[in-house]
Amino acid sequence: PSMLEVSDLGHTYTGQQEHTAIGGVTFDVDAGQLTCIVGPSGCGKSTLLRCIASLIRPSSGEVRMHGQPVRGVPEDLAVVFQDYGRSLFPWMSVRGNVEFPLRSENVPKEQRRERVRQTLEWVGLSGSERKYPWQLSGGMQQRVAIARALACRPALLLMDEPFASVDAQTRFDLEDLLLRVRAEQDTTILLVTHDIDESVYLGDRVLVLSRTPASIVADLPVDLGDE
Ligand code: ADP
Ligand code: ADP
């Protein structure tokens, strides 16, 4: 089976106003692929990603990883959100933030240290281990959030507009960082963006969603050749 299989996934928010955010989305992702999901603001991209991550329970359909139905947030999955400011623990240093998921997985101390060291090196944060999030710029904070996600060496990395809140230069740096890390780490990545340029620059494949309720209107391979 494919690394990730999303079958007829639908979600309707209930409450004061019912709103169907995604309707019947089906696609497969092969291991190692970087798939960008692009669509207009408010179309249901975040909802789709949150359903895949089991952060919300879809109203219909199914998500499988390695052929197994996903129930509860799987251990080999990590998520990076746009809002890095709210996702980091403010009372923990950079090292503490990146080490946190490894502690919860009971990775032995020596191995933890080595992982943290290597991951911080990947994202260009060596030397900032002892700083706290409030001492860092937005771009650096988002590096910490990405490092924390990568520390567990997730099989599947979900990213929701990860570069939307940083300045242009930082964004270029982080995009290249992502491509570099991916080459070294063999992670399957699903990245949501509203930016077509970004999706074509980063993706091996681009899924284009319609306006809400989101459904896939195009599934495009990206092959820019050897530039
Ligand atoms: P996108 O990520 O593409 O901007 P979202 O998935 O955040 O889109 O939202 C899709 C639609 O669902 C939007 O119309 C949004 O207003 C609505 N929506 C999102 N979250 C909720 C919620 N918790 N309750 C009701 N409607 C919601
Ligand atoms: P984005 O477009 O960046 O994905 P949104 O502005 O759609 O973010 O949503 C921001 C937050 O507000 C999310 O947690 C979403 O679930 C919630 N939200 C969005 N629309 C609604 C809504 N109509 N009712 C309740 N919560 C909503």
Tab-separated table of C-alpha atoms and ligand atoms in Angstrom:
chain	number	residue	atom	x	y	z
A	1	PRO	CA	0.000	0.000	0.000
A	2	SER	CA	0.977	3.655	-0.320
A	3	MET	CA	2.536	5.452	2.635
A	4	LEU	CA	-0.648	7.505	3.054
A	5	GLU	CA	-4.114	6.770	1.704
A	6	VAL	CA	-6.865	9.330	2.090
A	7	SER	CA	-10.228	7.889	1.032
A	8	ASP	CA	-13.348	9.921	0.494
A	9	LEU	CA	-12.544	12.157	3.455
A	10	GLY	CA	-15.237	14.647	4.376
A	11	HIS	CA	-15.752	17.048	7.245
A	12	THR	CA	-18.695	19.143	8.332
A	13	TYR	CA	-18.296	21.491	11.301
A	14	THR	CA	-21.378	21.395	13.456
A	15	GLY	CA	-22.471	23.996	15.948
A	16	GLN	CA	-24.329	27.268	15.531
A	17	GLN	CA	-23.669	27.181	11.821
A	18	GLU	CA	-23.083	23.939	9.967
A	19	HIS	CA	-20.290	24.227	7.479
A	20	THR	CA	-19.008	21.519	5.170
A	21	ALA	CA	-15.301	22.329	4.874
A	22	ILE	CA	-14.193	19.285	2.876
A	23	GLY	CA	-16.252	16.947	0.788
A	24	GLY	CA	-15.031	13.564	-0.381
A	25	VAL	CA	-11.270	14.021	-0.825
A	26	THR	CA	-9.322	11.001	-2.108
A	27	PHE	CA	-5.586	10.734	-2.800
A	28	ASP	CA	-2.540	8.537	-2.113
A	29	VAL	CA	0.972	9.627	-1.225
A	30	ASP	CA	4.101	7.573	-1.881
A	31	ALA	CA	6.882	7.429	0.697
A	32	GLY	CA	9.449	10.201	0.269
A	33	GLN	CA	7.149	12.406	-1.793
A	34	LEU	CA	6.721	16.121	-1.025
A	35	THR	CA	3.110	16.913	-1.857
A	36	CYS	CA	1.859	20.494	-1.726
A	37	ILE	CA	-1.827	21.144	-1.195
A	38	VAL	CA	-2.779	24.506	-2.590
A	39	GLY	CA	-6.116	26.288	-2.672
A	40	PRO	CA	-7.822	29.585	-1.909
A	41	SER	CA	-7.898	30.929	1.631
A	42	GLY	CA	-10.714	29.361	3.647
A	43	CYS	CA	-11.276	26.453	1.242
A	44	GLY	CA	-10.618	23.742	3.825
A	45	LYS	CA	-6.860	23.065	3.651
A	46	SER	CA	-6.281	23.248	7.400
A	47	THR	CA	-9.329	21.108	8.027
A	48	LEU	CA	-7.985	18.459	5.649
A	49	LEU	CA	-4.570	18.468	7.332
A	50	ARG	CA	-6.112	18.302	10.799
A	51	CYS	CA	-8.259	15.342	9.785
A	52	ILE	CA	-5.184	13.543	8.430
A	53	ALA	CA	-3.333	14.275	11.682
A	54	SER	CA	-6.295	12.988	13.729
A	55	LEU	CA	-6.519	16.363	15.470
A	56	ILE	CA	-10.151	16.471	14.421
A	57	ARG	CA	-12.264	13.484	13.608
A	58	PRO	CA	-13.515	13.513	10.017
A	59	SER	CA	-17.267	13.215	9.465
A	60	SER	CA	-16.726	10.596	6.787
A	61	GLY	CA	-14.033	8.656	5.011
A	62	GLU	CA	-10.782	7.142	6.184
A	63	VAL	CA	-7.061	7.835	6.511
A	64	ARG	CA	-4.533	4.995	6.378
A	65	MET	CA	-0.814	5.116	7.065
A	66	HIS	CA	1.252	2.125	5.902
A	67	GLY	CA	-2.045	0.391	5.181
A	68	GLN	CA	-3.317	0.745	8.763
A	69	PRO	CA	-6.272	2.970	9.692
A	70	VAL	CA	-5.086	6.023	11.642
A	71	ARG	CA	-6.637	6.252	15.106
A	72	GLY	CA	-5.405	8.851	17.529
A	73	VAL	CA	-2.341	10.914	16.660
A	74	PRO	CA	0.235	8.434	15.335
A	75	GLU	CA	3.727	8.536	16.835
A	76	ASP	CA	5.560	8.717	13.538
A	77	LEU	CA	3.668	11.839	12.482
A	78	ALA	CA	4.591	15.444	13.249
A	79	VAL	CA	2.795	18.707	12.488
A	80	VAL	CA	4.135	22.237	11.980
A	81	PHE	CA	1.633	25.090	12.109
A	82	GLN	CA	1.783	28.614	10.778
A	83	ASP	CA	1.495	29.994	14.263
A	84	TYR	CA	4.940	29.157	15.686
A	85	GLY	CA	4.458	31.730	18.431
A	86	ARG	CA	1.729	29.669	20.003
A	87	SER	CA	3.227	26.258	19.302
A	88	LEU	CA	6.492	26.617	21.259
A	89	PHE	CA	6.687	26.226	25.038
A	90	PRO	CA	7.737	29.688	26.248
A	91	TRP	CA	9.184	28.394	29.523
A	92	MET	CA	11.511	25.973	27.763
A	93	SER	CA	14.804	26.772	26.066
A	94	VAL	CA	15.378	25.923	22.409
A	95	ARG	CA	16.996	22.666	23.523
A	96	GLY	CA	14.067	21.894	25.832
A	97	ASN	CA	11.526	22.493	23.093
A	98	VAL	CA	13.314	20.283	20.591
A	99	GLU	CA	14.005	17.570	23.160
A	100	PHE	CA	10.439	17.487	24.451
A	101	PRO	CA	8.923	15.000	21.982
A	102	LEU	CA	11.924	12.700	22.453
A	103	ARG	CA	11.366	12.710	26.206
A	104	SER	CA	7.721	11.809	25.751
A	105	GLU	CA	8.829	8.907	23.561
A	106	ASN	CA	11.336	7.796	26.206
A	107	VAL	CA	14.339	8.001	23.911
A	108	PRO	CA	17.432	7.302	26.066
A	109	LYS	CA	19.429	10.340	27.189
A	110	GLU	CA	22.562	9.827	25.096
A	111	GLN	CA	20.559	9.274	21.949
A	112	ARG	CA	18.387	12.278	22.761
A	113	ARG	CA	21.388	14.558	23.034
A	114	GLU	CA	22.772	13.405	19.729
A	115	ARG	CA	19.394	13.819	17.989
A	116	VAL	CA	18.912	17.310	19.380
A	117	ARG	CA	22.433	18.297	18.378
A	118	GLN	CA	22.053	16.998	14.835
A	119	THR	CA	18.583	18.455	14.370
A	120	LEU	CA	19.629	21.909	15.573
A	121	GLU	CA	22.562	21.752	13.188
A	122	TRP	CA	20.231	20.938	10.274
A	123	VAL	CA	18.049	23.951	10.923
A	124	GLY	CA	20.924	26.336	11.603
A	125	LEU	CA	20.325	26.756	15.337
A	126	SER	CA	23.590	25.401	16.738
A	127	GLY	CA	24.697	27.856	19.402
A	128	SER	CA	21.158	28.943	20.310
A	129	GLU	CA	20.370	25.909	22.495
A	130	ARG	CA	20.090	27.916	25.693
A	131	LYS	CA	17.987	30.754	24.336
A	132	TYR	CA	14.279	31.058	25.011
A	133	PRO	CA	11.650	31.570	22.294
A	134	TRP	CA	11.055	35.221	23.257
A	135	GLN	CA	14.737	35.948	22.613
A	136	LEU	CA	14.417	34.806	19.003
A	137	SER	CA	12.991	36.404	15.860
A	138	GLY	CA	9.870	34.933	14.267
A	139	GLY	CA	11.931	33.136	11.656
A	140	MET	CA	14.189	31.596	14.287
A	141	GLN	CA	11.148	30.512	16.304
A	142	GLN	CA	9.751	28.776	13.264
A	143	ARG	CA	13.116	27.010	12.851
A	144	VAL	CA	12.712	25.732	16.410
A	145	ALA	CA	9.184	24.508	15.617
A	146	ILE	CA	10.491	22.705	12.527
A	147	ALA	CA	13.387	21.238	14.529
A	148	ARG	CA	10.976	19.975	17.155
A	149	ALA	CA	8.912	18.263	14.464
A	150	LEU	CA	11.989	16.715	12.869
A	151	ALA	CA	13.571	15.560	16.134
A	152	CYS	CA	11.401	12.451	16.186
A	153	ARG	CA	12.386	11.614	12.611
A	154	PRO	CA	8.702	11.392	11.656
A	155	ALA	CA	7.747	9.174	8.730
A	156	LEU	CA	5.134	11.771	7.824
A	157	LEU	CA	5.492	15.512	8.334
A	158	LEU	CA	2.392	17.695	7.944
A	159	MET	CA	2.953	21.437	7.525
A	160	ASP	CA	0.157	24.018	7.575
A	161	GLU	CA	1.288	27.279	5.934
A	162	PRO	CA	4.634	26.971	7.729
A	163	PHE	CA	6.233	29.977	6.026
A	164	ALA	CA	3.252	32.309	5.805
A	165	SER	CA	4.117	34.359	8.888
A	166	VAL	CA	7.830	34.975	8.308
A	167	ASP	CA	9.536	37.652	6.226
A	168	ALA	CA	10.550	36.934	2.628
A	169	GLN	CA	14.248	36.275	3.277
A	170	THR	CA	13.508	33.911	6.158
A	171	ARG	CA	10.964	32.190	4.005
A	172	PHE	CA	13.540	31.525	1.268
A	173	ASP	CA	15.961	30.210	3.895
A	174	LEU	CA	13.350	27.938	5.448
A	175	GLU	CA	12.174	26.628	2.071
A	176	ASP	CA	15.721	25.651	1.189
A	177	LEU	CA	16.170	24.186	4.631
A	178	LEU	CA	13.135	22.001	4.056
A	179	LEU	CA	14.441	20.737	0.719
A	180	ARG	CA	17.857	20.031	2.244
A	181	VAL	CA	16.495	18.222	5.286
A	182	ARG	CA	14.247	16.193	3.095
A	183	ALA	CA	17.138	15.059	0.924
A	184	GLU	CA	18.987	13.911	4.057
A	185	GLN	CA	16.121	12.448	5.964
A	186	ASP	CA	13.773	10.718	3.550
A	187	THR	CA	10.601	12.079	5.156
A	188	THR	CA	7.230	12.121	3.440
A	189	ILE	CA	5.893	15.670	3.564
A	190	LEU	CA	2.439	17.126	3.053
A	191	LEU	CA	2.547	20.917	2.947
A	192	VAL	CA	-0.468	23.200	2.802
A	193	THR	CA	-0.116	26.632	1.240
A	194	HIS	CA	-2.215	29.254	-0.530
A	195	ASP	CA	0.847	30.223	-2.574
A	196	ILE	CA	1.065	28.595	-6.035
A	197	ASP	CA	4.687	29.680	-6.511
A	198	GLU	CA	5.684	28.068	-3.261
A	199	SER	CA	3.856	24.853	-4.114
A	200	VAL	CA	5.587	24.532	-7.473
A	201	TYR	CA	9.002	25.425	-6.048
A	202	LEU	CA	8.808	22.919	-3.203
A	203	GLY	CA	6.526	20.134	-4.373
A	204	ASP	CA	7.103	16.943	-6.334
A	205	ARG	CA	3.397	17.100	-6.789
A	206	VAL	CA	0.703	19.725	-6.349
A	207	LEU	CA	-2.889	18.995	-5.384
A	208	VAL	CA	-5.167	21.911	-6.197
A	209	LEU	CA	-8.312	22.268	-4.106
A	210	SER	CA	-11.572	23.960	-5.052
A	211	ARG	CA	-13.325	26.579	-2.966
A	212	THR	CA	-15.021	25.301	0.166
A	213	PRO	CA	-16.119	22.544	0.501
A	214	ALA	CA	-12.682	21.505	-0.678
A	215	SER	CA	-12.320	18.814	-3.293
A	216	ILE	CA	-9.354	18.018	-5.516
A	217	VAL	CA	-9.670	19.744	-8.892
A	218	ALA	CA	-6.170	18.993	-10.174
A	219	ASP	CA	-3.347	16.588	-9.292
A	220	LEU	CA	-0.174	17.768	-10.992
A	221	PRO	CA	3.302	16.275	-11.101
A	222	VAL	CA	6.046	18.891	-10.888
A	223	ASP	CA	9.187	18.244	-12.860
A	224	LEU	CA	11.357	21.274	-13.336
A	225	GLY	CA	14.198	19.120	-14.654
A	226	ASP	CA	17.800	19.798	-13.693
A	227	GLU	CA	18.058	23.549	-13.531
B	1	ADP	P1	-8.061	27.010	4.893
B	1	ADP	O1	-7.073	26.280	5.720
B	1	ADP	O2	-8.074	26.549	3.472
B	1	ADP	O3	-7.925	28.484	5.012
B	1	ADP	P2	-9.969	26.007	6.849
B	1	ADP	O4	-9.854	24.534	6.794
B	1	ADP	O5	-9.297	26.726	7.958
B	1	ADP	O6	-9.517	26.614	5.421
B	1	ADP	O7	-11.511	26.398	6.858
B	1	ADP	C1	-12.406	25.911	5.867
B	1	ADP	C2	-13.774	26.463	6.126
B	1	ADP	O8	-14.290	25.912	7.321
B	1	ADP	C3	-13.795	27.980	6.299
B	1	ADP	O9	-14.960	28.448	5.660
B	1	ADP	C4	-13.841	28.181	7.795
B	1	ADP	O10	-14.523	29.364	8.134
B	1	ADP	C5	-14.612	26.956	8.249
B	1	ADP	N1	-14.172	26.524	9.597
B	1	ADP	C6	-12.910	26.274	9.992
B	1	ADP	N2	-12.868	25.895	11.275
B	1	ADP	C7	-14.158	25.909	11.692
B	1	ADP	C8	-14.793	25.619	12.933
B	1	ADP	N3	-14.081	25.221	14.000
B	1	ADP	N4	-16.144	25.740	12.986
B	1	ADP	C9	-16.861	26.125	11.905
B	1	ADP	N5	-16.329	26.410	10.719
B	1	ADP	C10	-14.997	26.312	10.607
B	2	ADP	P1	-6.367	29.495	8.232
B	2	ADP	O1	-7.090	30.144	7.090
B	2	ADP	O2	-5.026	30.111	8.521
B	2	ADP	O3	-6.319	28.018	8.145
B	2	ADP	P2	-8.703	30.197	9.741
B	2	ADP	O4	-8.755	31.680	9.818
B	2	ADP	O5	-9.560	29.494	8.757
B	2	ADP	O6	-7.182	29.780	9.572
B	2	ADP	O7	-9.009	29.561	11.159
B	2	ADP	C1	-8.311	29.982	12.311
B	2	ADP	C2	-8.907	29.254	13.509
B	2	ADP	O8	-10.281	29.627	13.696
B	2	ADP	C3	-8.923	27.751	13.349
B	2	ADP	O9	-8.647	27.137	14.593
B	2	ADP	C4	-10.316	27.417	12.879
B	2	ADP	O10	-10.703	26.118	13.300
B	2	ADP	C5	-11.132	28.504	13.570
B	2	ADP	N1	-12.262	28.905	12.737
B	2	ADP	C6	-12.216	29.338	11.452
B	2	ADP	N2	-13.425	29.615	10.996
B	2	ADP	C7	-14.280	29.371	12.012
B	2	ADP	C8	-15.701	29.481	12.158
B	2	ADP	N3	-16.491	29.877	11.144
B	2	ADP	N4	-16.237	29.141	13.348
B	2	ADP	C9	-15.459	28.721	14.348
B	2	ADP	N5	-14.105	28.608	14.280
B	2	ADP	C10	-13.531	28.923	13.126
